[in-house]
Amino acid sequence: MLAEVENIINSRPLVYVPIDHENAEALTPNHLLLGSSNGMKPLASYDDSAVALRNNWLCSQQYADSFWRRWVREYLPCLTLRSKWYEKAKPLKVGDLVIVVDPSNPRNVWPKGRVLETTLAKDGQVRSAKIMTSTGILVRPATRLAVLDVAEK
């Protein structure tokens, strides 16, 4: 019974569920645990030869890369809700701690930084920011920054 409950809980979507494609599935905790949303591990035959091990490693890397691309595309935008045109959102400000969202970063790289300076557009909205990271200073558009909700002590 507990295994069934675990599967039910881990099959819930983490992000928006696409309704325009029947075959598209939403990211679930089971993707992290098992590699698929239905709770079934992908079937694989056991072969301990060097070629088979390398092929299995390459296959696992492709699965991980695919998951990372979906994670960046589907989950990261949920970190900061953008409600433009409907209501004013709290703009970036100097001192904010942010995650730099960059699709070209390698898998599992979450560069953090602190906003040093913001650039305003003619309409008064923050459009880009200068960020201090551990690797140096970056200038990124505001749409590629996710503000972390942390309070300074």
mmCIF file of C-alpha atoms in Angstrom:
data_model
loop_
_atom_site.group_PDB
_atom_site.id
_atom_site.type_symbol
_atom_site.label_atom_id
_atom_site.label_comp_id
_atom_site.label_asym_id
_atom_site.label_seq_id
_atom_site.Cartn_x
_atom_site.Cartn_y
_atom_site.Cartn_z
ATOM 1 C CA MET A 1 0.000 0.000 0.000
ATOM 2 C CA LEU A 2 2.790 2.457 0.873
ATOM 3 C CA ALA A 3 4.477 1.839 -2.487
ATOM 4 C CA GLU A 4 1.211 2.717 -4.250
ATOM 5 C CA VAL A 5 0.811 5.883 -2.167
ATOM 6 C CA GLU A 6 4.427 6.833 -2.932
ATOM 7 C CA ASN A 7 3.835 6.339 -6.670
ATOM 8 C CA ILE A 8 0.637 8.416 -6.578
ATOM 9 C CA ILE A 9 2.329 11.280 -4.740
ATOM 10 C CA ASN A 10 5.434 11.206 -6.953
ATOM 11 C CA SER A 11 3.330 11.165 -10.137
ATOM 12 C CA ARG A 12 1.823 14.599 -9.509
ATOM 13 C CA PRO A 13 2.970 17.350 -11.882
ATOM 14 C CA LEU A 14 5.529 19.860 -10.637
ATOM 15 C CA VAL A 15 4.744 22.400 -13.349
ATOM 16 C CA TYR A 16 2.116 23.364 -15.899
ATOM 17 C CA VAL A 17 0.444 20.367 -17.559
ATOM 18 C CA PRO A 18 0.400 20.785 -21.355
ATOM 19 C CA ILE A 19 -3.054 20.227 -22.839
ATOM 20 C CA ASP A 20 -2.258 20.929 -26.490
ATOM 21 C CA HIS A 21 -0.345 17.651 -27.016
ATOM 22 C CA GLU A 22 -1.687 14.300 -25.816
ATOM 23 C CA ASN A 23 1.780 12.732 -25.714
ATOM 24 C CA ALA A 24 3.515 15.531 -23.796
ATOM 25 C CA GLU A 25 3.817 14.800 -20.097
ATOM 26 C CA ALA A 26 4.491 17.226 -17.261
ATOM 27 C CA LEU A 27 7.595 16.956 -15.092
ATOM 28 C CA THR A 28 6.966 14.929 -11.927
ATOM 29 C CA PRO A 29 9.070 13.826 -8.942
ATOM 30 C CA ASN A 30 9.174 10.367 -10.568
ATOM 31 C CA HIS A 31 11.226 11.887 -13.397
ATOM 32 C CA LEU A 32 13.875 12.654 -10.785
ATOM 33 C CA LEU A 33 13.605 9.297 -9.041
ATOM 34 C CA LEU A 34 12.989 6.841 -11.862
ATOM 35 C CA GLY A 35 13.348 8.609 -15.198
ATOM 36 C CA SER A 36 9.650 8.512 -16.155
ATOM 37 C CA SER A 37 6.392 9.871 -14.765
ATOM 38 C CA ASN A 38 4.528 6.555 -14.576
ATOM 39 C CA GLY A 39 6.809 5.106 -11.909
ATOM 40 C CA MET A 40 8.252 2.389 -14.127
ATOM 41 C CA LYS A 41 12.003 2.221 -14.571
ATOM 42 C CA PRO A 42 13.159 1.951 -18.188
ATOM 43 C CA LEU A 43 13.859 -1.665 -19.071
ATOM 44 C CA ALA A 44 17.489 -2.458 -19.753
ATOM 45 C CA SER A 45 19.379 -5.674 -20.255
ATOM 46 C CA TYR A 46 22.434 -6.365 -18.161
ATOM 47 C CA ASP A 47 25.718 -6.589 -20.037
ATOM 48 C CA ASP A 48 28.999 -5.787 -18.342
ATOM 49 C CA SER A 49 31.106 -5.384 -21.481
ATOM 50 C CA ALA A 50 32.971 -2.102 -21.917
ATOM 51 C CA VAL A 51 30.954 -1.163 -25.024
ATOM 52 C CA ALA A 52 27.640 -1.797 -23.271
ATOM 53 C CA LEU A 53 28.711 0.168 -20.214
ATOM 54 C CA ARG A 54 29.753 3.115 -22.384
ATOM 55 C CA ASN A 55 26.458 2.969 -24.310
ATOM 56 C CA ASN A 56 24.509 2.859 -21.037
ATOM 57 C CA TRP A 57 26.483 5.843 -19.735
ATOM 58 C CA LEU A 58 25.842 7.810 -22.951
ATOM 59 C CA CYS A 59 22.146 6.954 -22.765
ATOM 60 C CA SER A 60 21.951 8.117 -19.142
ATOM 61 C CA GLN A 61 23.690 11.374 -20.091
ATOM 62 C CA GLN A 62 21.148 11.956 -22.869
ATOM 63 C CA TYR A 63 18.278 11.360 -20.414
ATOM 64 C CA ALA A 64 19.854 13.757 -17.914
ATOM 65 C CA ASP A 65 20.415 16.430 -20.591
ATOM 66 C CA SER A 66 16.835 16.067 -21.789
ATOM 67 C CA PHE A 67 15.533 16.406 -18.252
ATOM 68 C CA TRP A 68 17.736 19.465 -17.609
ATOM 69 C CA ARG A 69 16.449 21.227 -20.741
ATOM 70 C CA ARG A 70 12.843 20.606 -19.634
ATOM 71 C CA TRP A 71 13.648 21.712 -16.076
ATOM 72 C CA VAL A 72 15.107 25.007 -17.282
ATOM 73 C CA ARG A 73 12.284 25.578 -19.781
ATOM 74 C CA GLU A 74 9.358 24.550 -17.558
ATOM 75 C CA TYR A 75 10.325 24.925 -13.897
ATOM 76 C CA LEU A 76 12.643 27.919 -13.677
ATOM 77 C CA PRO A 77 10.056 30.358 -15.074
ATOM 78 C CA CYS A 78 7.802 29.322 -12.154
ATOM 79 C CA LEU A 79 10.324 30.713 -9.665
ATOM 80 C CA THR A 80 9.421 34.277 -10.529
ATOM 81 C CA LEU A 81 5.905 34.897 -11.710
ATOM 82 C CA ARG A 82 5.734 37.663 -14.244
ATOM 83 C CA SER A 83 2.391 39.390 -14.421
ATOM 84 C CA LYS A 84 3.156 42.099 -16.935
ATOM 85 C CA TRP A 85 0.290 44.116 -18.300
ATOM 86 C CA TYR A 86 -2.057 43.034 -15.509
ATOM 87 C CA GLU A 87 -0.460 44.281 -12.320
ATOM 88 C CA LYS A 88 2.807 45.807 -11.244
ATOM 89 C CA ALA A 89 5.386 43.331 -10.017
ATOM 90 C CA LYS A 90 8.132 44.135 -7.553
ATOM 91 C CA PRO A 91 11.088 45.168 -9.747
ATOM 92 C CA LEU A 92 14.670 44.052 -9.331
ATOM 93 C CA LYS A 93 16.605 46.291 -7.013
ATOM 94 C CA VAL A 94 20.217 46.711 -5.989
ATOM 95 C CA GLY A 95 21.158 44.090 -3.418
ATOM 96 C CA ASP A 96 18.682 41.396 -4.544
ATOM 97 C CA LEU A 97 20.039 37.847 -4.551
ATOM 98 C CA VAL A 98 19.266 36.171 -7.889
ATOM 99 C CA ILE A 99 19.778 32.971 -9.864
ATOM 100 C CA VAL A 100 21.044 33.579 -13.395
ATOM 101 C CA VAL A 101 18.936 31.512 -15.813
ATOM 102 C CA ASP A 102 21.095 30.655 -18.793
ATOM 103 C CA PRO A 103 20.120 27.778 -21.125
ATOM 104 C CA SER A 104 23.724 27.531 -22.326
ATOM 105 C CA ASN A 105 24.987 26.621 -18.830
ATOM 106 C CA PRO A 106 25.970 23.009 -18.248
ATOM 107 C CA ARG A 107 23.544 20.731 -16.468
ATOM 108 C CA ASN A 108 22.993 21.428 -12.763
ATOM 109 C CA VAL A 109 24.769 24.793 -12.778
ATOM 110 C CA TRP A 110 22.857 27.434 -10.813
ATOM 111 C CA PRO A 111 24.969 30.597 -10.783
ATOM 112 C CA LYS A 112 23.901 32.929 -7.989
ATOM 113 C CA GLY A 113 24.689 36.580 -7.781
ATOM 114 C CA ARG A 114 23.811 39.886 -6.226
ATOM 115 C CA VAL A 115 22.377 42.795 -8.199
ATOM 116 C CA LEU A 116 24.877 45.660 -8.361
ATOM 117 C CA GLU A 117 23.036 47.969 -10.721
ATOM 118 C CA THR A 118 19.779 48.044 -12.706
ATOM 119 C CA THR A 119 18.946 49.590 -16.063
ATOM 120 C CA LEU A 120 15.548 51.208 -16.497
ATOM 121 C CA ALA A 121 13.658 51.504 -19.776
ATOM 122 C CA LYS A 122 11.753 54.641 -20.824
ATOM 123 C CA ASP A 123 8.604 53.242 -19.185
ATOM 124 C CA GLY A 124 10.373 52.962 -15.808
ATOM 125 C CA GLN A 125 10.580 49.155 -15.792
ATOM 126 C CA VAL A 126 13.833 47.343 -15.006
ATOM 127 C CA ARG A 127 15.000 45.695 -18.222
ATOM 128 C CA SER A 128 18.504 44.494 -17.306
ATOM 129 C CA ALA A 129 20.852 44.275 -14.365
ATOM 130 C CA LYS A 130 24.531 44.057 -13.591
ATOM 131 C CA ILE A 131 25.149 40.996 -11.425
ATOM 132 C CA MET A 132 28.170 40.126 -9.251
ATOM 133 C CA THR A 133 28.743 36.355 -9.317
ATOM 134 C CA SER A 134 31.594 34.192 -8.069
ATOM 135 C CA THR A 135 33.028 34.221 -11.617
ATOM 136 C CA GLY A 136 32.787 37.976 -12.163
ATOM 137 C CA ILE A 137 30.338 40.653 -13.190
ATOM 138 C CA LEU A 138 27.592 39.813 -15.712
ATOM 139 C CA VAL A 139 24.955 41.939 -17.423
ATOM 140 C CA ARG A 140 21.734 40.000 -17.999
ATOM 141 C CA PRO A 141 18.167 40.904 -19.015
ATOM 142 C CA ALA A 142 15.664 40.919 -16.155
ATOM 143 C CA THR A 143 13.754 38.054 -17.794
ATOM 144 C CA ARG A 144 16.814 35.814 -17.267
ATOM 145 C CA LEU A 145 17.042 36.487 -13.520
ATOM 146 C CA ALA A 146 15.081 34.706 -10.816
ATOM 147 C CA VAL A 147 14.974 36.631 -7.539
ATOM 148 C CA LEU A 148 15.465 34.465 -4.452
ATOM 149 C CA ASP A 149 13.092 35.302 -1.628
ATOM 150 C CA VAL A 150 15.552 35.451 1.237
ATOM 151 C CA ALA A 151 15.628 37.960 4.041
ATOM 152 C CA GLU A 152 18.899 39.446 5.192
ATOM 153 C CA LYS A 153 19.607 39.358 8.904
#
